Amino acid sequence: MKNRIQLSLFLLPGLLLYVALFVFPTLTGLFYSFTDWDGVSPSYAFVGLDNYKDSLSSIVFRKAFGNNVEFMLTVVIAQTFISLVLALLLVRNTKTRIVLRALYFLPAILSSVSVGLIWAFMYDPSIGLINYGLNEAGMSSMARNWIGDPKIAIYSIAAVQVWAHAGQMMIVFIAGLQGIPAELYEAARMDGGSKWQVFRTVTWPLLAPSATIVVAYTTIQSFKAFDLIFTMTDGGPNYATEILTTYIYHTAFGSYSFGLASAGSMIFLVLLALLTLLQFKALRADRVSY
Amino acid sequence: MKKNKKLILPLVSMLVMSILLSACGGGDNASSGDNGSSGSGKVTISFMHWRGEDVEALNKSIDAFEKENPNIHVEMQTLPSDQYQSTVQSKISDGSVGDVFASFPGAQFEAFTKAGLFTDLSGSSFLSAYNPKLIEAGQHDGKQYAIPYQLVYNDPIYNVKLFEKYGLTPPTDWEGFLALCQKLKDNGIIPIAFAGADIGPGQFMNTMVMNNAPSDDIFTKVEAGEAKLTDEFWVKTLTQIKELNDKGYFQQDALGTKDPAAGALFIQEKAAMLASGSYQLAQNKQQNPNLEQKLLAPITVSADQAKYEGVHTTTFMLAVNSKSKHPEEAKKFIEFLSNPEVASEYANQTGQNVTVNDVKYDTPELQVAGEWASKKTVFQPRFTILNGDNQKAVTNSIQAVLSGTSPEEAAQQAQAIIDQHIGK
């Protein structure tokens, strides 16, 4: 009994923070999502489910949702693949591995606002480093209007998101790789397995827990992206990079439609929760133990 | 003993909660004391705004004000403009801070008016210090709720020396404007540096639309459902912007260019015009002291059809918080800032034109904008769109045509978004 009270006391600060910073704002948001509150006036009226209907039928909301899915899928696929490749290359006991690991991890410690501002500058079609570099290297045909062309803008930002976080996910994969017993590799090799067979039958199944973490984390992180898009394009050009979080921000603070933005946030929260749930269910089924 | 244990949890919860809440409430108000009268009879008023770059100039004005009014202490608080847009209402709504606060024109002014955050300043003697036409943006239902302090001309800036070099003068009609752009292009100069990725569409649309819809309430009608973006005025505006882009009068890939990059093209004299506004004159000059700059508005119609010569915006709207405990002291502070000498000092130090009459501008850049006071200008059309989503739909239709969508289709797409808002 005494132990339980002590344990509760230790949990209490965290629990209080969780209630104050997550549960309370979420419930407040839920309440306002049924009102027409503009975020400023002392008064508001209850509008039932109108905000939810308006959000779901909004052209911009639907476009933002589509962009969200496109952005998330691009980031999840690219980031998982690149971080896995980096981990496989850098798990070996080479002299340069520590320096290289640090280099790849470095972007993760930078503020995403700074990253967004710097990359927006690098992507500039006339004075940016990327097109300049391509032109100087004789690859002018590859120069693009990176964040100004609605067809590729979202992928250009996804590339920055991957650059910023692949190193972080690489560390998760390296931890997973280091946990695989060496005997299993020896046995597989003695059985005459090729590199690909060893990877497919030993490495990948035993990396499933790490992959679960990487995919789940990347999914959530890319689905709720905001800073990079806000600083690089603010949803433009012509809604090409508008995602749900920027839509919610613009609705609340650009249009003073706090009730509508709250309904958008609630829909976003449900989508995110469903996505996380599906992720864990799907990836847990793949786990293998030897 | 058991009872005591049961009490521990709620007690600790209350303690932690109270620490958390007090930490949340502290914030930037922590140093402001009680924001009221102290024992010595001195009153502290809080002045809240977003112009961090003006702090030094305003501190001088505050020092002078406090000397003149030893019983009033002004405490200035600034927030970055995007944060100001999103959080100021929660800070000023109980009157504990922001006895004097600034508001943006348009959507924010409307929301604050609806919420009753403004004190009615109608009839105040200091209003006579202002150009009456230029403080209309702070009026609602015939009452003066806020006083726009800064004056901006949202007309493109041009490089005078480059124009002289090629024998060019600001044209008076659309054909003349196209010919001017072509001449510049033929000589290897970018005619217009256009920040298509951020501020460009929002700035350039104003002068482009002002004569295509020669009325100061066309977008009010659009938001009321009485006019549509698919009407001739907007389709024509989009068509003309597309024409400028197709003919290569903007720099290449203008849609990916942000404000600093477009500014750099003008400052480095690679571009002859910069589609921004008078607010950028001082900054340009600072970065290239050889620049000689003036303002020019493209006239999109024939000379005899042109009603307006340019566009102005009045912003940094000073107001007295309706919940202020010291409204008289707050008004006194605004009255002080309305003094032409104080306003002159503010203008010359910050490089911003002001709405106060009889102000003496020291620099050529301020004088350039000052010359526009006698011209026929219309209040920035974009700011007459009061809903932020609608504003975005309008400026995004410009981005759409620059990325290849036809003007008719871009106008239709934007109108569809506005129709949804009107339907709500």
XYZ file of C-alpha atoms in Angstrom:
714
model
C 0.000 0.000 0.000
C 2.794 2.371 1.004
C 4.595 1.481 -2.210
C 1.559 2.246 -4.272
C 1.199 5.679 -2.696
C 4.870 6.403 -3.268
C 4.586 5.284 -6.861
C 1.519 7.458 -7.349
C 3.410 10.429 -5.975
C 6.218 9.893 -8.445
C 3.721 9.665 -11.288
C 1.809 12.710 -10.165
C 3.913 15.522 -11.706
C 3.875 13.811 -15.089
C 0.187 13.102 -14.829
C -0.575 16.693 -13.893
C 1.476 18.008 -16.777
C -0.326 15.614 -19.116
C -3.698 16.769 -17.839
C -2.764 20.453 -17.940
C -1.031 20.422 -21.318
C -2.945 17.746 -23.225
C -6.220 16.567 -21.651
C -7.450 20.027 -20.641
C -6.681 21.771 -23.983
C -8.155 18.818 -25.904
C -11.395 18.952 -23.927
C -11.505 22.736 -24.322
C -10.979 22.333 -28.064
C -13.736 19.721 -28.192
C -16.083 22.128 -26.438
C -15.295 25.011 -28.804
C -15.664 22.766 -31.844
C -19.437 22.859 -31.229
C -19.492 26.672 -31.123
C -19.082 29.542 -33.563
C -16.445 31.212 -31.335
C -14.127 33.555 -33.238
C -11.303 33.267 -30.697
C -11.726 36.845 -29.502
C -15.334 37.605 -28.546
C -16.503 36.912 -25.008
C -19.660 35.305 -26.396
C -20.355 32.407 -28.731
C -23.281 30.295 -29.819
C -23.606 26.534 -30.017
C -23.836 25.332 -33.599
C -24.013 21.576 -33.052
C -22.158 19.585 -35.672
C -22.048 22.412 -38.240
C -18.296 22.951 -37.884
C -17.650 19.256 -38.501
C -19.879 19.270 -41.582
C -18.215 22.462 -42.861
C -14.728 21.073 -42.292
C -15.405 17.789 -44.023
C -17.016 19.477 -47.015
C -14.393 22.260 -47.267
C -12.425 22.254 -50.534
C -9.292 23.420 -48.719
C -9.659 20.855 -45.901
C -9.970 18.014 -48.418
C -7.008 19.284 -50.407
C -5.019 19.579 -47.168
C -5.920 16.016 -46.189
C -4.779 14.715 -49.590
C -1.503 16.615 -49.246
C -1.097 15.243 -45.721
C -1.364 11.665 -46.957
C 1.003 12.336 -49.881
C 3.551 13.976 -47.603
C 3.289 11.241 -44.977
C 3.661 8.332 -47.417
C 6.652 9.971 -49.109
C 8.400 10.655 -45.821
C 7.632 7.252 -44.266
C 8.854 5.267 -47.268
C 11.945 7.397 -47.932
C 12.924 7.910 -44.309
C 12.556 4.243 -43.327
C 14.535 3.090 -46.342
C 17.314 5.674 -46.029
C 17.705 5.290 -42.269
C 17.869 1.491 -42.652
C 20.523 1.737 -45.355
C 22.523 4.214 -43.250
C 22.249 1.925 -40.227
C 23.388 -1.140 -42.204
C 26.377 0.820 -43.519
C 27.350 2.398 -40.233
C 26.806 -0.521 -37.868
C 30.100 -1.996 -39.046
C 33.198 -1.426 -37.014
C 34.897 1.081 -39.284
C 37.096 3.977 -38.167
C 34.903 6.668 -39.653
C 31.624 5.323 -38.290
C 31.436 7.639 -35.267
C 32.083 10.754 -37.341
C 29.608 9.670 -40.012
C 26.943 8.745 -37.457
C 27.349 12.158 -35.827
C 27.133 13.882 -39.221
C 23.937 12.091 -40.203
C 22.415 12.664 -36.762
C 23.333 16.351 -36.666
C 20.264 17.750 -38.516
C 18.014 16.231 -35.837
C 19.322 18.657 -33.223
C 18.617 21.753 -35.326
C 15.411 23.696 -34.815
C 12.945 22.873 -37.579
C 12.189 26.577 -38.041
C 15.863 27.275 -38.795
C 16.010 24.222 -41.048
C 12.942 25.457 -42.941
C 14.314 28.956 -43.405
C 17.715 27.742 -44.545
C 16.293 25.207 -46.995
C 13.791 27.703 -48.398
C 16.776 29.895 -49.192
C 18.725 26.979 -50.687
C 15.741 26.044 -52.857
C 15.366 29.580 -54.238
C 15.339 29.279 -58.045
C 17.467 32.379 -58.730
C 19.886 32.735 -55.835
C 19.590 29.352 -54.095
C 22.528 26.994 -53.666
C 20.836 23.922 -55.103
C 20.150 25.238 -58.597
C 23.484 27.088 -58.540
C 25.291 23.839 -57.708
C 23.414 21.921 -60.401
C 24.184 24.587 -63.004
C 27.855 24.694 -62.036
C 28.055 20.904 -62.209
C 26.677 20.964 -65.731
C 23.367 19.460 -64.664
C 21.183 22.448 -65.511
C 18.454 20.169 -66.804
C 17.917 18.984 -63.222
C 17.462 22.505 -61.852
C 13.875 23.025 -60.745
C 11.574 25.562 -59.150
C 11.715 23.356 -56.069
C 9.145 24.904 -53.767
C 7.496 27.148 -56.357
C 6.237 24.407 -58.650
C 2.954 23.038 -57.254
C 3.710 19.626 -58.757
C 6.912 19.035 -56.799
C 6.747 21.442 -53.843
C 5.445 18.875 -51.350
C 8.182 16.390 -52.317
C 10.857 19.069 -51.954
C 9.689 19.684 -48.386
C 9.414 15.932 -47.745
C 13.081 15.636 -48.767
C 14.034 18.189 -46.111
C 11.957 16.346 -43.511
C 13.784 13.113 -44.402
C 17.169 14.865 -44.328
C 16.376 16.270 -40.902
C 15.223 13.006 -39.288
C 16.776 10.042 -41.133
C 19.859 10.224 -38.887
C 17.695 10.019 -35.803
C 15.927 6.903 -37.111
C 19.288 5.460 -38.163
C 20.219 5.353 -34.471
C 17.087 3.312 -33.702
C 17.978 0.820 -36.431
C 21.609 0.653 -35.270
C 20.407 -0.162 -31.742
C 18.200 -2.898 -33.207
C 21.019 -4.298 -35.346
C 23.381 -4.400 -32.398
C 20.843 -6.457 -30.466
C 20.829 -9.298 -33.031
C 22.992 -12.168 -31.760
C 26.114 -12.789 -33.875
C 25.530 -16.573 -33.722
C 22.453 -16.239 -35.883
C 24.485 -14.619 -38.636
C 27.186 -17.269 -38.323
C 24.607 -20.049 -38.552
C 22.966 -18.454 -41.568
C 26.300 -18.073 -43.339
C 27.294 -21.645 -42.512
C 24.050 -22.738 -44.119
C 25.298 -21.006 -47.264
C 22.920 -18.039 -47.201
C 23.655 -15.133 -49.530
C 23.837 -11.570 -48.144
C 20.298 -10.882 -49.287
C 19.027 -14.187 -47.782
C 20.722 -13.398 -44.472
C 19.154 -9.959 -44.461
C 15.711 -11.321 -45.380
C 15.645 -14.219 -42.939
C 17.702 -12.959 -40.007
C 18.196 -9.187 -39.983
C 14.815 -7.929 -41.148
C 12.602 -10.190 -38.966
C 14.659 -9.352 -35.888
C 14.610 -5.679 -36.755
C 10.808 -5.704 -36.691
C 10.594 -4.018 -33.261
C 12.934 -1.227 -34.433
C 11.028 -0.923 -37.718
C 7.786 -0.639 -35.734
C 9.212 2.259 -33.798
C 10.689 3.939 -36.878
C 7.562 3.599 -39.038
C 5.167 4.561 -36.234
C 7.265 7.534 -35.152
C 7.828 8.709 -38.727
C 4.136 8.346 -39.570
C 3.027 10.421 -36.622
C 5.821 12.945 -37.022
C 5.148 13.495 -40.736
C 1.364 13.500 -40.375
C 1.500 16.270 -37.806
C 4.262 18.251 -39.552
C 3.898 22.013 -39.305
C 7.089 24.033 -38.759
C 8.848 23.078 -41.988
C 5.844 23.721 -44.203
C 4.901 26.895 -42.341
C 8.375 28.372 -42.769
C 9.083 27.111 -46.283
C 5.809 27.665 -48.164
C 3.055 28.466 -45.650
C 0.868 26.007 -47.562
C 1.538 27.497 -51.006
C 1.808 27.820 -53.898
C -1.937 27.680 -54.428
C -2.559 25.166 -51.580
C -0.012 22.712 -53.059
C 1.579 22.193 -49.634
C -1.384 23.061 -47.411
C -1.711 20.267 -44.857
C -4.181 19.848 -42.017
C -2.057 21.587 -39.387
C -1.478 24.668 -41.555
C -5.178 24.650 -42.525
C -6.120 24.620 -38.828
C -3.661 27.444 -38.089
C -4.917 29.596 -40.969
C -8.541 28.977 -40.047
C -7.999 29.901 -36.400
C -5.652 32.861 -36.682
C -6.115 34.088 -40.250
C -9.887 33.896 -40.429
C -10.708 34.123 -36.723
C -12.862 30.980 -37.011
C -11.778 29.279 -33.809
C -14.786 26.947 -33.638
C -14.187 25.683 -37.157
C -10.461 25.266 -36.490
C -11.262 23.318 -33.303
C -13.487 20.939 -35.273
C -10.634 20.521 -37.774
C -8.283 19.748 -34.873
C -10.657 17.126 -33.486
C -10.945 15.401 -36.866
C -7.163 15.564 -37.135
C -6.779 14.030 -33.668
C -9.088 11.127 -34.538
C -7.247 10.519 -37.824
C -3.919 10.517 -36.045
C -5.144 8.131 -33.345
C -6.563 5.736 -35.955
C -3.373 5.852 -37.941
C -1.242 5.077 -34.906
C -3.507 2.200 -33.913
C -3.413 0.672 -37.380
C 0.351 1.038 -37.513
C 0.944 -0.821 -34.302
C -1.502 -3.588 -35.178
C -0.044 -4.132 -38.631
C 3.562 -4.052 -37.550
C 3.153 -6.168 -34.448
C 1.829 -9.019 -36.601
C 5.204 -9.096 -38.351
C 7.276 -9.697 -35.251
C 9.366 -12.814 -35.198
C 11.319 -14.343 -32.343
C 13.936 -17.019 -32.527
C -3.172 8.168 9.829
C -4.997 6.543 6.947
C -7.017 9.722 6.515
C -3.816 11.759 6.331
C -2.467 9.533 3.579
C -5.624 9.991 1.598
C -5.132 13.725 1.837
C -1.613 13.667 0.428
C -2.657 13.091 -3.176
C -5.139 15.956 -3.511
C -2.885 18.312 -1.548
C 0.146 17.626 -3.687
C -2.032 17.887 -6.789
C -3.258 21.295 -5.710
C 0.265 22.453 -4.950
C 1.684 21.312 -8.286
C -1.327 22.663 -10.160
C -1.030 26.056 -8.528
C 2.703 26.191 -9.358
C 1.917 25.225 -12.951
C -0.845 27.750 -13.329
C 1.146 30.553 -11.776
C 4.029 29.712 -14.100
C 1.663 29.828 -17.079
C 0.158 33.110 -16.017
C 3.482 34.811 -15.339
C 4.911 35.060 -18.816
C 5.869 38.381 -20.201
C 3.756 40.185 -17.681
C 6.014 39.179 -14.793
C 7.941 42.399 -14.715
C 5.015 44.703 -15.168
C 4.110 44.910 -11.522
C 0.451 45.408 -10.816
C -0.103 47.510 -13.933
C -1.914 50.053 -11.876
C -1.350 52.823 -9.406
C 1.535 52.340 -7.048
C 1.650 53.747 -3.544
C 3.344 56.879 -4.872
C 0.347 57.641 -7.072
C 2.248 56.762 -10.260
C 0.178 54.966 -12.864
C 1.670 52.273 -15.074
C 0.138 51.709 -18.486
C 1.087 48.899 -20.793
C 1.713 49.456 -24.501
C 1.525 46.320 -26.595
C 2.440 45.959 -30.266
C 4.312 43.847 -32.815
C 6.914 46.281 -34.117
C 10.049 45.083 -32.364
C 12.122 47.043 -34.899
C 10.614 50.314 -33.614
C 11.418 49.734 -29.946
C 14.409 52.060 -29.872
C 12.502 54.927 -31.500
C 9.442 54.358 -29.324
C 11.554 54.214 -26.160
C 12.696 57.771 -26.905
C 9.085 58.875 -27.326
C 8.167 57.120 -24.081
C 11.022 58.819 -22.204
C 9.837 62.203 -23.453
C 6.239 61.347 -22.540
C 7.206 60.284 -19.026
C 9.148 63.525 -18.539
C 6.087 65.483 -19.530
C 3.806 63.246 -17.436
C 5.808 62.218 -14.371
C 2.833 60.358 -12.909
C 2.538 57.954 -15.823
C 4.923 55.120 -16.555
C 4.645 53.347 -19.921
C 5.717 49.756 -20.126
C 6.218 48.535 -23.675
C 5.776 44.893 -24.665
C 6.333 43.580 -28.164
C 5.569 40.239 -29.789
C 6.661 39.036 -33.249
C 3.912 39.879 -35.758
C 2.786 36.286 -36.418
C 2.534 35.622 -32.674
C 0.778 38.936 -32.240
C -1.792 37.802 -34.777
C -2.456 34.603 -32.860
C -2.095 35.430 -29.175
C -2.707 39.101 -28.529
C -6.446 38.758 -27.982
C -5.983 36.379 -25.068
C -3.447 38.732 -23.498
C -5.417 41.950 -23.741
C -8.929 40.629 -23.229
C -9.021 41.108 -19.442
C -7.399 44.545 -19.536
C -4.429 43.584 -17.349
C -2.027 44.392 -20.202
C -2.286 46.423 -23.377
C -3.921 49.600 -22.067
C -2.697 50.903 -25.396
C -2.377 48.233 -28.058
C -1.937 48.035 -31.804
C -4.183 46.246 -34.257
C -3.831 45.209 -37.884
C -6.474 46.553 -40.257
C -8.921 44.112 -41.849
C -9.753 40.770 -40.226
C -8.137 41.505 -36.848
C -9.727 44.946 -36.545
C -13.135 43.458 -37.365
C -12.758 40.634 -34.835
C -11.600 43.021 -32.097
C -14.483 45.388 -32.857
C -16.982 42.539 -32.606
C -15.420 41.475 -29.301
C -15.711 45.009 -27.898
C -11.979 45.335 -27.202
C -11.756 48.948 -28.398
C -12.584 52.157 -26.522
C -14.491 54.588 -28.726
C -12.076 57.436 -29.447
C -14.573 59.474 -31.489
C -14.459 63.146 -30.651
C -10.987 63.038 -29.084
C -9.176 66.307 -29.714
C -6.016 64.578 -30.966
C -7.854 63.175 -34.007
C -7.467 66.578 -35.660
C -3.715 65.911 -35.881
C -4.364 63.210 -38.487
C -5.287 63.236 -42.145
C -8.988 62.256 -41.821
C -8.921 60.132 -44.995
C -6.032 58.085 -43.647
C -7.622 57.064 -40.372
C -10.801 55.666 -41.905
C -9.481 52.108 -41.595
C -9.896 52.456 -37.816
C -13.582 53.320 -38.071
C -16.584 51.065 -37.687
C -20.223 52.154 -37.756
C -19.079 55.768 -37.720
C -16.997 55.369 -34.554
C -13.244 55.818 -34.381
C -12.021 52.705 -32.566
C -8.354 52.790 -33.581
C -5.937 55.230 -35.154
C -3.787 53.901 -37.981
C -0.376 55.439 -37.253
C 1.700 54.174 -40.178
C 1.178 54.893 -43.841
C 2.377 52.563 -46.570
C 2.041 52.898 -50.331
C 1.678 49.400 -51.780
C 2.978 50.416 -55.181
C 5.962 48.835 -56.914
C 9.297 50.566 -56.352
C 11.420 51.475 -59.369
C 15.088 52.215 -59.930
C 15.225 55.842 -61.121
C 18.741 55.643 -62.569
C 17.947 52.528 -64.604
C 14.798 54.185 -65.944
C 16.809 57.291 -66.888
C 19.472 55.164 -68.544
C 16.902 53.655 -70.905
C 14.853 56.829 -71.289
C 11.826 55.440 -69.484
C 9.139 57.236 -67.489
C 6.267 55.757 -65.456
C 3.603 54.854 -68.021
C 0.010 56.020 -67.878
C -1.689 53.023 -69.484
C -1.361 49.254 -69.904
C 0.203 49.358 -73.350
C 2.794 51.785 -72.034
C 3.551 49.507 -69.103
C 4.051 46.504 -71.377
C 6.314 48.544 -73.675
C 8.371 49.684 -70.680
C 8.797 46.096 -69.476
C 9.805 44.965 -72.966
C 12.434 47.695 -73.253
C 13.953 46.670 -69.936
C 13.907 43.010 -70.910
C 15.530 43.788 -74.270
C 18.364 45.437 -72.372
C 18.939 42.417 -70.161
C 17.249 43.880 -67.091
C 14.565 41.957 -65.225
C 11.555 44.293 -65.491
C 9.847 43.214 -62.227
C 11.300 41.333 -59.262
C 8.324 39.409 -57.933
C 8.253 37.461 -54.653
C 5.670 34.957 -55.899
C 6.253 32.529 -53.017
C 5.157 34.867 -50.236
C 4.368 38.587 -50.328
C 4.304 39.124 -54.112
C 0.722 38.144 -54.969
C -0.708 39.974 -51.950
C 1.141 43.183 -52.772
C 0.982 43.237 -56.559
C -2.726 42.389 -56.802
C -3.605 45.759 -55.289
C -2.320 48.047 -58.021
C -3.290 45.513 -60.688
C -6.929 45.430 -59.595
C -7.412 49.067 -58.542
C -8.488 50.267 -62.000
C -9.894 46.991 -63.284
C -12.467 47.382 -60.501
C -12.382 51.121 -59.828
C -14.264 50.950 -56.554
C -13.118 50.772 -52.955
C -15.579 48.042 -52.007
C -15.326 45.455 -54.779
C -14.051 42.724 -52.433
C -16.649 43.656 -49.821
C -19.181 42.874 -52.548
C -17.399 39.602 -53.342
C -17.581 38.552 -49.682
C -21.227 39.549 -49.570
C -21.952 37.429 -52.648
C -22.865 40.509 -54.712
C -19.862 40.181 -57.043
C -17.778 37.209 -58.077
C -14.128 36.564 -58.808
C -15.290 35.078 -62.091
C -16.496 38.565 -63.068
C -14.518 40.509 -65.615
C -12.503 42.599 -63.124
C -10.692 39.649 -61.573
C -10.358 37.463 -64.657
C -8.850 40.494 -66.439
C -6.458 41.078 -63.522
C -5.347 37.433 -63.591
C -4.995 37.541 -67.377
C -2.752 40.588 -67.169
C -0.598 39.045 -64.431
C -0.302 35.922 -66.579
C 0.673 38.084 -69.547
C 3.489 39.674 -67.539
C 4.706 36.238 -66.518
C 4.383 34.657 -69.969
C 6.278 37.515 -71.577
C 9.113 37.037 -69.095
C 8.643 40.346 -67.318
C 8.993 38.690 -63.905
C 12.259 36.931 -63.082
C 12.395 33.242 -63.991
C 10.478 30.883 -61.672
C 8.929 33.818 -59.836
C 6.601 31.478 -57.960
C 9.507 29.999 -56.012
C 11.038 33.365 -55.084
C 10.659 34.706 -51.559
C 10.716 38.330 -50.451
C 14.449 38.550 -49.544
C 15.514 37.002 -52.868
C 13.258 39.305 -54.909
C 14.533 42.263 -52.855
C 18.117 41.200 -53.579
C 17.489 41.288 -57.357
C 16.299 44.892 -57.052
C 18.989 45.970 -54.602
C 21.688 44.507 -56.858
C 20.091 46.469 -59.736
C 19.415 43.317 -61.737
C 15.720 44.186 -61.655
C 14.271 47.627 -62.431
C 11.071 47.288 -60.392
C 10.211 45.521 -57.153
C 6.607 44.507 -56.587
C 6.357 45.463 -52.913
C 5.702 48.822 -51.264
C 7.117 51.972 -49.713
C 7.920 50.105 -46.493
C 10.892 48.573 -48.279
C 12.473 51.836 -49.493
C 14.608 52.495 -46.426
C 15.844 48.911 -46.216
C 16.810 48.896 -49.913
C 18.727 52.136 -49.500
C 20.526 50.784 -46.463
C 21.768 47.830 -48.480
C 22.638 49.821 -51.592
C 23.277 53.505 -50.834
C 23.611 54.237 -54.575
C 19.985 53.388 -55.223
C 17.637 56.137 -56.263
C 14.074 54.910 -55.835
C 10.550 56.053 -56.583
C 7.119 54.468 -56.632
C 5.123 53.550 -59.700
C 1.775 51.844 -60.132
C 1.048 49.807 -63.255
C -2.034 51.242 -64.925
C -3.980 48.292 -66.292
C -6.449 50.306 -68.353
C -6.228 53.164 -70.857
C -5.108 56.514 -69.452
C -8.589 58.039 -69.606
C -10.117 55.100 -67.705
C -7.651 55.197 -64.834
C -9.387 56.309 -61.650
C -6.620 55.573 -59.150
C -2.904 56.338 -59.313
C -1.866 53.977 -56.565
C -2.659 52.103 -53.371
C -2.172 52.991 -49.726
C -2.502 51.100 -46.483
C -2.781 52.539 -43.054
C -1.727 50.159 -40.331
C -0.200 49.902 -36.835
C -3.593 51.012 -35.557
C -3.281 52.398 -32.046
C -6.181 51.745 -29.692
C -7.196 52.004 -26.044
C -8.257 48.752 -24.407
C -11.928 48.900 -23.378
C -11.011 46.962 -20.206
C -8.156 49.299 -19.288
C -8.123 50.558 -15.713
C -6.421 53.736 -16.907
C -8.126 54.821 -20.128
C -7.405 58.526 -19.616
C -3.675 57.926 -19.211
C -3.767 55.613 -22.234
C -5.459 58.319 -24.337
C -2.902 60.825 -23.109
C -0.146 58.600 -24.463
C -1.810 58.348 -27.881
C -2.323 62.113 -27.819
C 1.415 62.504 -27.218
C 2.275 60.236 -30.163
C -0.093 62.324 -32.310
C 2.063 65.411 -31.839
C 3.681 66.171 -35.261
C 7.120 66.604 -33.675
C 6.931 63.245 -31.892
C 5.522 61.600 -35.026
C 8.312 63.171 -37.146
C 10.926 61.742 -34.844
C 9.285 58.315 -34.968
C 9.005 58.429 -38.787
C 12.589 59.528 -39.376
C 14.035 57.007 -36.965
C 12.020 54.056 -38.214
C 11.904 54.940 -41.915
C 8.099 54.653 -41.899
C 5.672 57.249 -43.172
C 2.915 58.252 -40.769
C -0.684 59.425 -40.994
C -0.059 62.513 -38.816
C -0.298 65.894 -40.579
C 2.624 68.340 -40.843
C 5.310 65.733 -40.328
C 8.781 66.611 -41.602
C 10.531 63.733 -43.327
C 14.339 63.836 -43.350
C 15.280 61.118 -45.818
C 14.662 61.036 -49.592
C 12.955 57.644 -49.172
C 10.368 59.020 -46.747
C 9.930 62.069 -48.940
C 9.326 59.821 -51.971
C 6.402 58.180 -50.249
C 5.339 61.538 -48.807
C 4.910 62.888 -52.352
C 2.169 60.322 -52.859
C -0.015 61.996 -50.260
C -1.396 64.285 -52.973
C -2.131 61.457 -55.419
C -5.413 59.646 -55.828
C -4.876 56.386 -54.010
C -7.263 53.682 -52.836
C -7.031 51.761 -49.546
C -5.302 48.433 -50.158
C -7.988 46.231 -51.804
C -6.561 43.029 -50.254
C -7.192 44.323 -46.752
C -10.838 44.944 -47.572
C -11.215 41.150 -47.740
C -12.050 40.475 -44.123
C -11.903 36.683 -44.020
C -8.369 35.283 -44.037
C -9.398 32.181 -46.008
C -10.994 34.346 -48.675
C -7.886 36.518 -48.810
C -5.818 33.405 -49.330
C -8.141 32.113 -52.044
C -7.738 35.408 -53.926
C -3.934 35.565 -53.705
C -3.680 31.823 -54.431
C -5.546 32.333 -57.709
C -2.579 34.499 -58.769
C -0.197 31.679 -57.873
C -2.439 29.308 -59.828
C -2.145 31.310 -63.072
C 1.605 31.637 -62.593
C 1.808 27.852 -62.423
C -0.132 27.409 -65.650
C -3.822 27.361 -64.731
C -5.992 29.490 -67.023
C -7.253 32.768 -65.494
C -10.881 31.618 -65.868
C -10.241 28.327 -64.088
C -8.145 29.938 -61.339
C -10.912 32.480 -60.733
C -13.492 29.698 -60.606
C -11.476 27.666 -58.096
C -11.056 30.688 -55.827
C -14.730 31.616 -56.142
C -15.716 28.064 -55.143
C -13.800 28.493 -51.851
C -15.401 31.885 -51.235
C -18.853 30.442 -52.039
C -18.315 27.871 -49.287
C -17.589 30.634 -46.775
C -20.541 32.720 -47.898
C -22.764 29.662 -47.479
C -21.802 29.264 -43.815
